[in-house]
Amino acid sequence: MGNADNNMYEEKLCNSFPTIENVPQEYIIDSKKYKPIYLLDGKIIEWTGPLKDVSSPICIRQNEATERLIIGQVPMMDEDAAMKGLHAAVHAWNNGRGEWPTMSVKKRITSVEKFVARMQQVREEVVKLLMWEIGKSMDDSYKEFDRTVEYIIKTIDALKEMDRNNSRFSLDNGVIAQVRRSPLGVCLSMGPFNYPLNETYTTLIPALIMGNTLVVKPPKFGALLHQPLLAAFTECFPKGVVNFIYGDGATIISPIMKSGLVDVLAFIGSSRAADILKMQHPRPHRLRSILGLDAKNPALVMPDADLDLAVRECVSGSLSFNGQRCTGIKLIFVHKSIKDQFLTKLIDDIDKLPQGMPWEKGVKLTPLPEFEKANTLNGYVNNAIEKGAKIINKGGGTFYKTLYRPAIVFPVTPDSILYDVEQFGPVVPICAYSDEQEFLDFVTLSKYGQQLSLFGNNPKIIARLIDQLTNQVSRINVNSQCQRGPDTLPFTGRKDSAEGTLSISDALRCFSIRSLVASQANETSKDLIQQIVLGRYSSFLNTDFIL
Ligand code: G3H
């Protein structure tokens, strides 16, 4: 592609950014509204120390310049302030005897129900912040919010069900017992920037409802959107149960981990960061980790695949939210015999994806929040080109500031960076294969083991691949893209991709431990237990049935 073409695409991207007057009235953001606040021990406090600007991926054109808009500031807390957050959570836990960890399941559920009702009042504000902070399209921002609310409601239902099952006594071998699930202690929860609300809450809420106390550190991008919810935490939960801290991970998280006071690490991010955090804990055997980490999910498009369907799923799998999903399809293997038809359709469909600002109707590709991301992506692309690949779509890889036109790169060879790296952006690397062993080798040798997609229609071949690959990844998607949902299904990964399993019901297990009260089933013990239950003296030992 000539320079003139590149300039044309670049200019188009440049013109996609609005002037401040062009931002629709309902999406204008008031940067003065967001003060640098944090949540400590039940109080919302304004931080008076150093601050960091929140720089939106949405750039604003003004005169000759087009720059990222500053939409607020967040605290850059120091070690001392962060440790206060930890100590508030430790105090609220109070060796498992705090008000929250000993509260009955029914009362904890009532608190979370109150919280979710409050949460729904700030839907519009949180959605607007999702658009401005991470550039997520309006449709996807609403989906993220609504999915989170639904997750909380289903978590409440799952806990009710679990509690009903645990509200009975067992009698075996002369021992009478009641088995329940108890909280673990203090949980440090950190979500990722691509789902800053949803993936923070998919650990925060189950940890909370099971009776743990928390320190939450919002992600680097997507920190402000937690502000409208801080008041709800102070209203719905005892003080110190949930604390929000902000700042640089090395400054505020390292001392927290090194203190040894964290019992549960819930982290969604890179395996490199997770390793560092885990190793900082002085007694690793006392740390439970629930981790969602890197992935490089491949798709295999076989000769008999339904090409329309395969292309549709590969486009959505590779480019939903600009490819910034841990479950995204990040490498496509297409059989040599169908590569031309597949690539033609793929180019066509990607070319049609509307690119623009998050509030534009039907927009699919939006600005990227990470600094210098376009250059990083083009570094990978150029490396693949050096190894013999080409960008096969017009204008692919062109960028202006934070808007990047997707690059379809073909044929990507195993010696290219793009073959292994998790690009986490709008680059679609494709390999042509002739023997399915090439795909099997990729999956087997990969550091990652989250999911994969198979596109084809031969039952014997699909069955054989399923049996060869189920012990390599955690989910095989047949004729559909990789994804986390529905949230009732287990979400996990092998190798460097995850530790622990999350789903609505699995998460309740992750953030709790089985505890039981047992006794010889003699008359005296039975009578004692009966008195405790009938007198309703214990919140643990009871037969209440939560409706
Ligand atoms: O970024 C990783 C998310 O868990 C992906 O969830 O498949 O629903 O987009 P999703």
Coordinates of C-alpha atoms and ligand atoms in Angstrom, one line a residue, residues 147 192 194-195 198-199 268 320 324-328 330 424 450-451 481-485 487 491, ligand 1:
R147 CA -23.9 -8.4 33.2
P192 CA -8.1 -5.7 34.7
N194 CA -10.6 -4.4 29.8
Y195 CA -13.4 -5.3 32.2
N198 CA -17.2 -6.7 35.7
E199 CA -14.0 -8.6 36.4
I268 CA -6.8 -10.7 36.8
S320 CA -14.7 -7.5 20.0
Q324 CA -8.8 -6.5 24.3
R325 CA -10.3 -9.6 25.8
C326 CA -8.4 -12.4 27.6
T327 CA -10.7 -14.8 25.8
G328 CA -10.1 -13.2 22.4
K330 CA -5.4 -14.4 19.0
F424 CA -4.3 -7.8 23.2
Q450 CA -7.2 -21.1 28.3
Q451 CA -9.5 -21.9 25.4
Q481 CA -15.7 -18.0 19.3
C482 CA -13.9 -18.3 22.6
Q483 CA -15.7 -16.6 25.5
R484 CA -16.2 -16.5 29.2
G485 CA -20.0 -16.5 29.3
D487 CA -21.3 -16.9 33.7
F491 CA -14.1 -20.1 33.6
Ligands
G3H1 O1 -10.9 -10.5 29.4 C1 -11.4 -11.6 29.7 C2 -12.9 -11.8 29.9 O2 -13.1 -12.6 31.0 C3 -13.6 -12.2 28.7 O3 -14.9 -12.3 29.0 O4 -15.4 -13.7 27.0 O5 -17.2 -12.5 28.2 O6 -15.6 -11.2 26.9 P1 -15.8 -12.4 27.7

